[in-house]
mmCIF file of C-alpha atoms and ligand atoms in Angstrom:
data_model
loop_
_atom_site.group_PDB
_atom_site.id
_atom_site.type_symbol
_atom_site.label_atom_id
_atom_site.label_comp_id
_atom_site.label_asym_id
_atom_site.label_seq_id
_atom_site.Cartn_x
_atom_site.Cartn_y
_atom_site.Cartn_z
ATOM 1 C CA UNK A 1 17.165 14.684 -7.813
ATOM 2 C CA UNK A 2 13.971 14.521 -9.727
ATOM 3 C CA UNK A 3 13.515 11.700 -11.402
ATOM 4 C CA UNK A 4 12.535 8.295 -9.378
ATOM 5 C CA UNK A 5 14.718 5.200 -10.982
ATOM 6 C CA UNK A 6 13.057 3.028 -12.491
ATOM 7 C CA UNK A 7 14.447 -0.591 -11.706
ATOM 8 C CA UNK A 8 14.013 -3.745 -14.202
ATOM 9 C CA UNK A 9 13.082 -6.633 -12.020
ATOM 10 C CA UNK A 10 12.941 -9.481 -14.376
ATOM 11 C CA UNK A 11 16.589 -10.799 -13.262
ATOM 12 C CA UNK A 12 14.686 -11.193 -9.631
ATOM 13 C CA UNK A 13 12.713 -14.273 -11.507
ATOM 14 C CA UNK A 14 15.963 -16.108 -13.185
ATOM 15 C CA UNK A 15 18.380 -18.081 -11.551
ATOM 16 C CA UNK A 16 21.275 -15.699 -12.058
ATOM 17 C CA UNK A 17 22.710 -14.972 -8.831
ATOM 18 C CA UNK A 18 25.019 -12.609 -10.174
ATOM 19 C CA UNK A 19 21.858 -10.437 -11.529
ATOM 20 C CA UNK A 20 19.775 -11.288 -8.588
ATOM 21 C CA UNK A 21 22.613 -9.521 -6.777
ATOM 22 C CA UNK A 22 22.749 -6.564 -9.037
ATOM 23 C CA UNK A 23 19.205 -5.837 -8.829
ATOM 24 C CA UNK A 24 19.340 -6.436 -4.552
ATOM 25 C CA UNK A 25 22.160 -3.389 -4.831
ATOM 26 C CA UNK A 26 19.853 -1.457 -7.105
ATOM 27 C CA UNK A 27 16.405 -1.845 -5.017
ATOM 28 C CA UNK A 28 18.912 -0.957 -1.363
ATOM 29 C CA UNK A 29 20.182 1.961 -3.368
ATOM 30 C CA UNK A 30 16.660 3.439 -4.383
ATOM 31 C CA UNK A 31 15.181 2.657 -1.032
ATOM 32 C CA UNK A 32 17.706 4.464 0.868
ATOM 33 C CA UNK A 33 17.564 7.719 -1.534
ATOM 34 C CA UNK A 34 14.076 8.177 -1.737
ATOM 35 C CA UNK A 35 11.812 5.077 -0.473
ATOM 36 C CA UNK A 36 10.269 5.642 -3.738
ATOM 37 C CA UNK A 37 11.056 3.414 -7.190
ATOM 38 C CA UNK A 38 9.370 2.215 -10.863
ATOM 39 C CA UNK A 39 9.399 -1.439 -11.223
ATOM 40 C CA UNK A 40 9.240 -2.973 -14.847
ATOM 41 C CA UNK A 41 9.734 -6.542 -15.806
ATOM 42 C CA UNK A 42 7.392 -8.184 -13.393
ATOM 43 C CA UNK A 43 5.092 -11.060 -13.787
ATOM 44 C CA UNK A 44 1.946 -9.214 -13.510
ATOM 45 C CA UNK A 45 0.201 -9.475 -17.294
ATOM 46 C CA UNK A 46 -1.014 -6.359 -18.708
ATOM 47 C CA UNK A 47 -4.706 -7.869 -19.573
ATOM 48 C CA UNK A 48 -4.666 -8.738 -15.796
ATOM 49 C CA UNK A 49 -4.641 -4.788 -14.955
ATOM 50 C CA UNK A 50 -6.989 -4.095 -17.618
ATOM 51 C CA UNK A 51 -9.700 -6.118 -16.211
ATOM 52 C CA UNK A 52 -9.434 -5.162 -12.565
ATOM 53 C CA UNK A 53 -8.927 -1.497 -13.790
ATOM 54 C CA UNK A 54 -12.726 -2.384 -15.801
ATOM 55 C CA UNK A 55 -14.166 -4.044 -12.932
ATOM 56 C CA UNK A 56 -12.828 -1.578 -11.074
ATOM 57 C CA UNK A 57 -14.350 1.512 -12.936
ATOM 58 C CA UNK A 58 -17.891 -0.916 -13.482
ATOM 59 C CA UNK A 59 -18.002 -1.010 -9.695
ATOM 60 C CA UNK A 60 -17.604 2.964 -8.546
ATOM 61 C CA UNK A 61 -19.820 3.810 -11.562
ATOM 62 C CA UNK A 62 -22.938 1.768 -9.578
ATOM 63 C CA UNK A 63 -25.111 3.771 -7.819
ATOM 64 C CA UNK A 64 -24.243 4.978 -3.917
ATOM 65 C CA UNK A 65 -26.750 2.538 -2.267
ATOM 66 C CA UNK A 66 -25.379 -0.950 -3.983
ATOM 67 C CA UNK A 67 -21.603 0.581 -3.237
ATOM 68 C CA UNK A 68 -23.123 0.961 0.363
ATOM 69 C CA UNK A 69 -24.124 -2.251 0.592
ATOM 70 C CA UNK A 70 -20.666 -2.774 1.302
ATOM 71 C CA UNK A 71 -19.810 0.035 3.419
ATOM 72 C CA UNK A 72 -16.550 -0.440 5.035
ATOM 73 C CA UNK A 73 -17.747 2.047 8.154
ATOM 74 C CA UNK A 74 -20.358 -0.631 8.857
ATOM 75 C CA UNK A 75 -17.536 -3.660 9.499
ATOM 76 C CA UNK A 76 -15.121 -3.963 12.494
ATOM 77 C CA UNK A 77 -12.381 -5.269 9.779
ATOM 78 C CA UNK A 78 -11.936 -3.111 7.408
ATOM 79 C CA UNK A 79 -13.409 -4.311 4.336
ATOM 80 C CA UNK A 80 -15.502 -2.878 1.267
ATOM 81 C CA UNK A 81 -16.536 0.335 0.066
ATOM 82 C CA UNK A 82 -15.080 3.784 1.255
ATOM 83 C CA UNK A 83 -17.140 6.342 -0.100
ATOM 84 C CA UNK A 84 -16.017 10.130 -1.058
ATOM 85 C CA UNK A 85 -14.675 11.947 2.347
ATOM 86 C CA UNK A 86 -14.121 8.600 4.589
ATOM 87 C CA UNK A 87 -10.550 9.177 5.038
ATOM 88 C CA UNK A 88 -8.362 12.388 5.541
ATOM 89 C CA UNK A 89 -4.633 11.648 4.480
ATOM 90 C CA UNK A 90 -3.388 15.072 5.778
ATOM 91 C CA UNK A 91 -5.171 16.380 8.890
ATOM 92 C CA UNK A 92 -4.718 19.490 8.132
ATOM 93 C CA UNK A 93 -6.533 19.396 5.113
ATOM 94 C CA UNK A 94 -10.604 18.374 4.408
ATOM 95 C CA UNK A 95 -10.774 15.011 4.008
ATOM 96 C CA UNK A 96 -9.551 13.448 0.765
ATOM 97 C CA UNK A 97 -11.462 13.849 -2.174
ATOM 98 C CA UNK A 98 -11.478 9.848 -3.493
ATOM 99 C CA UNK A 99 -13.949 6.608 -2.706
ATOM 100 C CA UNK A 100 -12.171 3.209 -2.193
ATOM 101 C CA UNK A 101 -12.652 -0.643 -2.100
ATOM 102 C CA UNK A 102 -10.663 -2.831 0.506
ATOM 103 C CA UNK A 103 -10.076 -6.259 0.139
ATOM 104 C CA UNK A 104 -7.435 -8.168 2.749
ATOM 105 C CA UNK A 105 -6.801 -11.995 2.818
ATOM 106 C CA UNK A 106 -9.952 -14.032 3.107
ATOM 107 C CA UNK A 107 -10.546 -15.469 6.136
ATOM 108 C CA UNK A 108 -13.487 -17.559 6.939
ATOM 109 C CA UNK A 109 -16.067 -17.424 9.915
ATOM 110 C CA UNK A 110 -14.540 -20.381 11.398
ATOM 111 C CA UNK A 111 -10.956 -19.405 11.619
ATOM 112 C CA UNK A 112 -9.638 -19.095 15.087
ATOM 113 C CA UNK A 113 -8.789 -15.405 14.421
ATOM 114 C CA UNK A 114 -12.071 -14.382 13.843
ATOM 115 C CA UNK A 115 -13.817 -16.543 16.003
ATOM 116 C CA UNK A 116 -11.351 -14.737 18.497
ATOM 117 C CA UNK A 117 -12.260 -11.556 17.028
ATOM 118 C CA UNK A 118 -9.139 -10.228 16.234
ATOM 119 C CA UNK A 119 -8.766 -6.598 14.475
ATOM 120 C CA UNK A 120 -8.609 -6.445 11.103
ATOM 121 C CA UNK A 121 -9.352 -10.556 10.493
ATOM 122 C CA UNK A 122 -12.479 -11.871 8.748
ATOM 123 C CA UNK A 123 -14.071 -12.524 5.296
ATOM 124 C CA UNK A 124 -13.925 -10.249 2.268
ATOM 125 C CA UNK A 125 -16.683 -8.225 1.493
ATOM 126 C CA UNK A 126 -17.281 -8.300 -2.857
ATOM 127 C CA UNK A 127 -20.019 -6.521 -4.347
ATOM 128 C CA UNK A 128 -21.610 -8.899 -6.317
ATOM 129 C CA UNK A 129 -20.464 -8.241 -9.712
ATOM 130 C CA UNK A 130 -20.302 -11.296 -12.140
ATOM 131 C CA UNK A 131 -16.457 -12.538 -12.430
ATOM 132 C CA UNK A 132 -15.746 -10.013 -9.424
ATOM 133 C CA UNK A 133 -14.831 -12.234 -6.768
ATOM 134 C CA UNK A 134 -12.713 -14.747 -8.706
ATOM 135 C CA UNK A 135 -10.810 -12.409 -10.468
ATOM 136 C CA UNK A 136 -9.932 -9.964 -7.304
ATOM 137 C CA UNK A 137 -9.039 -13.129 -5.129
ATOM 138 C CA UNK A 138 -6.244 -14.324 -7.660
ATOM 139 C CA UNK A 139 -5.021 -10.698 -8.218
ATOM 140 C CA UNK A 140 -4.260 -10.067 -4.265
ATOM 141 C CA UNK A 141 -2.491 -13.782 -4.076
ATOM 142 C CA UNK A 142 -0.515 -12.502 -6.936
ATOM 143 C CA UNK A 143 0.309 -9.249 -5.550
ATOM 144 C CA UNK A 144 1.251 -10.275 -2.481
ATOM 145 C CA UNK A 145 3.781 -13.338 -4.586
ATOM 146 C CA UNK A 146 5.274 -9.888 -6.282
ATOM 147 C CA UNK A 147 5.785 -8.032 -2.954
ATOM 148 C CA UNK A 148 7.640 -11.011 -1.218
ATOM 149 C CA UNK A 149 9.624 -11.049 -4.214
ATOM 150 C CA UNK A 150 10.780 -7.584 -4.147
ATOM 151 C CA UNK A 151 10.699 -7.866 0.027
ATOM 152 C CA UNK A 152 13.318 -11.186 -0.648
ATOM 153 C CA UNK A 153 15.739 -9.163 -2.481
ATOM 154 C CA UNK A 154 15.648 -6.473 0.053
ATOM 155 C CA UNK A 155 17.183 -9.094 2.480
ATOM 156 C CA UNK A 156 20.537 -8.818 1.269
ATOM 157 C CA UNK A 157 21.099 -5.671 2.051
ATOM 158 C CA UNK A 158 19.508 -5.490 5.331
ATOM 159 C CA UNK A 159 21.634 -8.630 6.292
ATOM 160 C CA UNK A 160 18.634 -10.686 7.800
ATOM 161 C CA UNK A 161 18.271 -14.611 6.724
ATOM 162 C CA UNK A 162 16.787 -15.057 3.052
ATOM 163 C CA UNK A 163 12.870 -16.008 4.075
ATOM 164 C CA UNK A 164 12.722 -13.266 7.177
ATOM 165 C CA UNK A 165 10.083 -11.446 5.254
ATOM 166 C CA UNK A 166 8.085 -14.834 4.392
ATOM 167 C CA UNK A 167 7.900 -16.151 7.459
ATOM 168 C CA UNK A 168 6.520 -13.042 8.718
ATOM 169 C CA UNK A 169 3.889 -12.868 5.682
ATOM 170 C CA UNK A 170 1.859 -16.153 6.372
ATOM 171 C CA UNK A 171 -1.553 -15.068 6.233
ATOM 172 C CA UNK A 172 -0.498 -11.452 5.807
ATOM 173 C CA UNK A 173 -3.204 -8.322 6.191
ATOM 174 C CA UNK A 174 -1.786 -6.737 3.319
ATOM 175 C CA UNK A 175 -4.896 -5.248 1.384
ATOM 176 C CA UNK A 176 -5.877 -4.397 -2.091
ATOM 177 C CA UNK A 177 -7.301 -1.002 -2.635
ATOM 178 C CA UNK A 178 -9.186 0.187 -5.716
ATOM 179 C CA UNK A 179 -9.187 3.806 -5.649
ATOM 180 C CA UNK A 180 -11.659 6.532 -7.794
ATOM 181 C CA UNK A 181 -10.405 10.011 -7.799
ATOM 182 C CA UNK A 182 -13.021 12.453 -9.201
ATOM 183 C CA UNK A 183 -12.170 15.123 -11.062
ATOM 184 C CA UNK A 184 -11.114 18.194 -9.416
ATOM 185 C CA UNK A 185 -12.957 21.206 -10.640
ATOM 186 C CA UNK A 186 -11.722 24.528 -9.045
ATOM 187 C CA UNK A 187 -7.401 25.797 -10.386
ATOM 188 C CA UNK A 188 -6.713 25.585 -6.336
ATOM 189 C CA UNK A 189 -4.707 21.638 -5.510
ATOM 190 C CA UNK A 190 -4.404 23.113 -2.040
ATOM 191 C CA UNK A 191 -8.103 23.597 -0.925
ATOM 192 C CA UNK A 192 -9.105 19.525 -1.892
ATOM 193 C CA UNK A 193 -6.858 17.034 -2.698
ATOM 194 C CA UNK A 194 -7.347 13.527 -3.748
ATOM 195 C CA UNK A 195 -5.226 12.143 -1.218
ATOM 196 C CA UNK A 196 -3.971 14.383 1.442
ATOM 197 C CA UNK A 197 -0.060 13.687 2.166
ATOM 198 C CA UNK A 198 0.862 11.220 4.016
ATOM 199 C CA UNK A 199 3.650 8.394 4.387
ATOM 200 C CA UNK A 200 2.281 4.798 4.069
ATOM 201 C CA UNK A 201 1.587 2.495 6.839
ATOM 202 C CA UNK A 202 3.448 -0.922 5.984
ATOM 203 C CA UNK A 203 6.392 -2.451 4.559
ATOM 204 C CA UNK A 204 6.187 -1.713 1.013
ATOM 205 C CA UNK A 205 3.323 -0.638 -1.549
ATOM 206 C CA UNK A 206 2.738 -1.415 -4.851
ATOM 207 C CA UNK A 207 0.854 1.103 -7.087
ATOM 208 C CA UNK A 208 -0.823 0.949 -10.414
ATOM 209 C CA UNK A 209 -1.854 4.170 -11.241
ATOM 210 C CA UNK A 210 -4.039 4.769 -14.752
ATOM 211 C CA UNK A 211 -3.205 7.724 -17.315
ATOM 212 C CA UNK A 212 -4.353 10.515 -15.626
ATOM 213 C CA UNK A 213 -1.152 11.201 -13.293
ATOM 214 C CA UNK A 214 -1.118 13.251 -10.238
ATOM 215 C CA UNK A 215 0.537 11.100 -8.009
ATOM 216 C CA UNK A 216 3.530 13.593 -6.016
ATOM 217 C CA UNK A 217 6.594 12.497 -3.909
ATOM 218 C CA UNK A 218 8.594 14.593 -1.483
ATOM 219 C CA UNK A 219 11.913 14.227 -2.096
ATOM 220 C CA UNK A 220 14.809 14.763 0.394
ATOM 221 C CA UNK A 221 14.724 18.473 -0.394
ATOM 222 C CA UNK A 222 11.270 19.102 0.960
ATOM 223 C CA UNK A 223 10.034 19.432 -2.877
ATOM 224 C CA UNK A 224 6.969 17.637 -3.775
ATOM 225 C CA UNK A 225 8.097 16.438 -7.402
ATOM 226 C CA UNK A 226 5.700 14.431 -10.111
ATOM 227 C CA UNK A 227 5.677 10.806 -10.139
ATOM 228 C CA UNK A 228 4.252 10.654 -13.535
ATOM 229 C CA UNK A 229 2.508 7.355 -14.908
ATOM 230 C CA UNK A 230 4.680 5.174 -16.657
ATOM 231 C CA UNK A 231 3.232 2.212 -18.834
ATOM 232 C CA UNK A 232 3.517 -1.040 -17.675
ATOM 233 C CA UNK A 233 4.976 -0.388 -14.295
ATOM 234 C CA UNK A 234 4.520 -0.279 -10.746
ATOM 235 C CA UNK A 235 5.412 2.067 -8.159
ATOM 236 C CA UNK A 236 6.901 1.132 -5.134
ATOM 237 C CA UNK A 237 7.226 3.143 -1.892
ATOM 238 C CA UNK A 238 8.020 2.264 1.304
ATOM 239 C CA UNK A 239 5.890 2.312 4.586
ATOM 240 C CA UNK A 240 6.517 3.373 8.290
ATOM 241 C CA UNK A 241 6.987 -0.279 9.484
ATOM 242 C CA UNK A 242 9.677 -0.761 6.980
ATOM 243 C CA UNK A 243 11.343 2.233 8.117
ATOM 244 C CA UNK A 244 10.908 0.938 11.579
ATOM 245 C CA UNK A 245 12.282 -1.982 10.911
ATOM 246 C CA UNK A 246 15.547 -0.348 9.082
ATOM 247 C CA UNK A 247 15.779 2.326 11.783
ATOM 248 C CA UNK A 248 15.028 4.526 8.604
ATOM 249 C CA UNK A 249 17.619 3.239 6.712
ATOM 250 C CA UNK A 250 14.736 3.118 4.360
ATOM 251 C CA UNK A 251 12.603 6.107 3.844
ATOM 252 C CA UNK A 252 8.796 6.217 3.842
ATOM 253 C CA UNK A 253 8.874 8.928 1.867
ATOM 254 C CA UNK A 254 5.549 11.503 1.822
ATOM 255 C CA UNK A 255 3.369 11.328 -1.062
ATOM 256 C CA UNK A 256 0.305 12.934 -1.763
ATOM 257 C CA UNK A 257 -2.506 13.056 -5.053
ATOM 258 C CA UNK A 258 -3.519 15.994 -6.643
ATOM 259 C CA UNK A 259 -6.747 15.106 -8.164
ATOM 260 C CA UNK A 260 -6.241 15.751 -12.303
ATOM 261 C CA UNK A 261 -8.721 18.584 -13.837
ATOM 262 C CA UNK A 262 -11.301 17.536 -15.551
ATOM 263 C CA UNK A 263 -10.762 13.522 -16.585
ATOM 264 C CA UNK A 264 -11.354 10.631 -13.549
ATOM 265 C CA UNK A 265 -8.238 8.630 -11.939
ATOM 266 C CA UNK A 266 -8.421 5.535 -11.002
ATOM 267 C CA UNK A 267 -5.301 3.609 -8.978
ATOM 268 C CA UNK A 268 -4.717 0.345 -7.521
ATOM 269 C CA UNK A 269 -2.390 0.423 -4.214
ATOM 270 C CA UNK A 270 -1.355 -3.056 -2.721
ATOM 271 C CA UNK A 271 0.047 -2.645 0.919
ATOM 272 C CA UNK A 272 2.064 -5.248 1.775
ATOM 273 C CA UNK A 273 1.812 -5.724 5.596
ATOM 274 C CA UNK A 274 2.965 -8.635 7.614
ATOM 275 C CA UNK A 275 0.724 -11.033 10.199
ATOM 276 C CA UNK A 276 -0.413 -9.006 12.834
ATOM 277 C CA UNK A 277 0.952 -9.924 15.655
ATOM 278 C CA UNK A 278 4.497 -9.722 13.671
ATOM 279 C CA UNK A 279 6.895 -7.792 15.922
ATOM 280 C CA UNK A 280 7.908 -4.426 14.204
ATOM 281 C CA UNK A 281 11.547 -3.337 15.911
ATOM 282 C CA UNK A 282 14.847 -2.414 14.648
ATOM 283 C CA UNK A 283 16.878 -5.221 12.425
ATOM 284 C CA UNK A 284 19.905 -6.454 14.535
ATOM 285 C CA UNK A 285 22.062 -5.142 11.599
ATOM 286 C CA UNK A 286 20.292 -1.943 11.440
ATOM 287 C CA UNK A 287 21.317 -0.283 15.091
ATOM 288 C CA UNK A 288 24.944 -0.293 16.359
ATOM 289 C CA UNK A 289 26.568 2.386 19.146
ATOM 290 C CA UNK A 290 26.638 5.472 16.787
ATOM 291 C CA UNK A 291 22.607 4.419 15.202
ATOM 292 C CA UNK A 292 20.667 3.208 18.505
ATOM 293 C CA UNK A 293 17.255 1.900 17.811
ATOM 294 C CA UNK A 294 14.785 4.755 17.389
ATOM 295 C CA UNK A 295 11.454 3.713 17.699
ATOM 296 C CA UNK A 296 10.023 1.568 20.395
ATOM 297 C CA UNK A 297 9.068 -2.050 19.416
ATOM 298 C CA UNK A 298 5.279 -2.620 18.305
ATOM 299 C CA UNK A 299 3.074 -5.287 16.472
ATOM 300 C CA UNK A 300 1.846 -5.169 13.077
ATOM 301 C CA UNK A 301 -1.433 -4.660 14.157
ATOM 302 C CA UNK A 302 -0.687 -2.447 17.281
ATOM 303 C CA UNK A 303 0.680 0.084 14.760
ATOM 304 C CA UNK A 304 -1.964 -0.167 11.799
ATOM 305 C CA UNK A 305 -4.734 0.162 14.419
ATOM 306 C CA UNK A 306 -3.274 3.590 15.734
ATOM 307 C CA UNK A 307 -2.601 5.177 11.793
ATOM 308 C CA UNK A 308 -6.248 4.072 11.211
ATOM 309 C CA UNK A 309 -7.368 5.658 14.336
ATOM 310 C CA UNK A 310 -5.985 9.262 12.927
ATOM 311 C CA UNK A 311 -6.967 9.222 9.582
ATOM 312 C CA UNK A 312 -10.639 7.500 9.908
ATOM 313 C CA UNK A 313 -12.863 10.035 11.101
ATOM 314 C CA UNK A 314 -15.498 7.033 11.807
ATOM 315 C CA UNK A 315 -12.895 5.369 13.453
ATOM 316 C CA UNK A 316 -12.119 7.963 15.865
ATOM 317 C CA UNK A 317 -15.863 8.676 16.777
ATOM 318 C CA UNK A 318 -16.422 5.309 17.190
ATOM 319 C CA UNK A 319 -13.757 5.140 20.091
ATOM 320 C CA UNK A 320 -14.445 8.129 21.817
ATOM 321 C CA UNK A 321 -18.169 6.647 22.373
HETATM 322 O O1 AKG B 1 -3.624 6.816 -5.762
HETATM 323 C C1 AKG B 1 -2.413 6.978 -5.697
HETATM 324 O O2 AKG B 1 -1.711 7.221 -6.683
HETATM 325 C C2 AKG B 1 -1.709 6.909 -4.366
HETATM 326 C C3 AKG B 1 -2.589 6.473 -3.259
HETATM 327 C C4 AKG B 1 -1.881 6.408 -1.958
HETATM 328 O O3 AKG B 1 -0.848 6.999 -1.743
HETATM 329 C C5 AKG B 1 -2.444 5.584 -0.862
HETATM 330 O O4 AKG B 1 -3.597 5.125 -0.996
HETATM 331 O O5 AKG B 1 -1.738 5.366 0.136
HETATM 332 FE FE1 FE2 B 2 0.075 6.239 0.037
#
């Protein structure tokens, strides 16, 4: 079992039922297996990814203080820059050898949310980058359209009602992440690692990773395999709430990044996450008397707050104050 399937969505956008169906089977099949899949055949257009990939590599390539003016540490939402040793994936590692960008869903000043204050809600934070804002706004709304597709088909075979997952993701706090891995210099991938392992937070991510590979999965054997770059797709992995919510019928599988010798990576993670105050507990169809619900019942934002609070160092001074 080393090679992830690689699934051919493009039915998911016809009106075939038949190969609507087929595809449901094949998406259950790989998320039960290894929470981990290739997706081809989506709507996403290649010169799309090449010019958030450019903007992308423009942006990190601008000098520490204008990234800074952006600094994600410095909101109480979770937006803007991460720079180099912000987060640490695997706590028993240093922290992870990458800088970031967050974007979430726009929200202005005057929504209730954030005149309420509530985590994670409030506006984006763009560097100001001509074409920037425009073109990163469009590409989360159509991320997130490509994630409720794939989350749609999942239905089936978790036996919940067609639009469970789009009810649940009006104004959603998915984000888009921009990631820059520099280039790891010493032969050691144990001592520094781009991103430490870890298992995602949400319901499902979707990853565009450039050229440079490095991206590993565990797979059910406790081997950390390659999940190698493959042209034109996407990689899909499951998070913790979606395992929550399938009583780990669906596996959110480890994954880690070994930082590639000697060329930069950059990657492009969309976490799909629900509204926040979106209960996270077992499907009804998920738990019977041999499978009893395994994890107690949170919120969307109950649970994201707690993962942030152990892998944000800032975030975890910044409480114990
Ligand atoms: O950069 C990658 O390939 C993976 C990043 C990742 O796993 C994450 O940000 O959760
Ligand atoms: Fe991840």
């Amino acid at each position: 079992m080393n090679q992830l399937p690689i699934i051919d969505i493009s039915p998911l956008y016809s009106a075939d039922q038949t190969a609507w169906q087929s595809i449901a089977m094949q998406i259950d099949h790989a998320c039960r297996e290894w929470g981990f899949f290739y997706i081809k055949g989506h709507p996403i257009a290649p010169s799309r990814i090449d010019a958030v990939l450019d903007h992308a590599q423009r942006f990190f390539a601008l000098p520490a203080a204008e990234k800074l003016k952006i600094d994600i540490t410095q909101t109480r939402h979770h937006r803007g820059y991460g720079a180099i040793a912000t987060e640490q994936l695997d706590p028993s590692k240093p922290c992870d050898l990458k800088e970031t960008f967050d974007m979430g869903l726009h929200l202005p000043t005057d929504h209730p949310e954030v005149i309420a204050e509530k985590p994670l809600r409030g506006p984006n934070r763009h560097p100001s980058m001509p074409g920037w804002e425009s073109l990163m706004e469009q590409h989360y709304v159509d991320m997130q359209a490509l994630a409720q597709t794939l989350l749609r088909a999942m239905t089936l075979a978790l036996d919940i009602e067609r639009d469970f997952f789009d009810t649940r993701f009006k104004e959603p706090v998915s984000v888009l992440r921009m990631i820059h891995y520099p280039p790891r210099h010493t032969a050691s991938t144990e001592d520094q690692q781009g991103a430490g392992a870890h298992t995602d937070y949400g319901c499902i991510t979707l990853l565009y990773q450039d050229a440079a590979g490095g991206l590993q999965v565990r797979n059910v054997q406790g081997e950390w395999i390659n999940a190698p770059p493959i042209e034109g797709t996407f990689v899909v992995n499951l998070g913790d709430m979606m395992a929550r919510w399938s009583n780990d019928r669906y596996l959110s599988t480890p994954h880690r990044v070994i930082s590639p010798l000697g060329v930069d990576r950059y990657s492009m993670p969309f976490f799909a996450e629900p509204h926040p105050d979106t209960a996270i507990e077992c499907l009804p169809g998920c738990q019977d008397e041999r499978h009893p619900a395994k994890y107690p019942a949170t919120t969307c934002a109950e649970f994201l707050l707690s993962r942030f609070a152990d892998t944000y160092a800032y975030r975890r001074e910044r409480e114990a104050v």
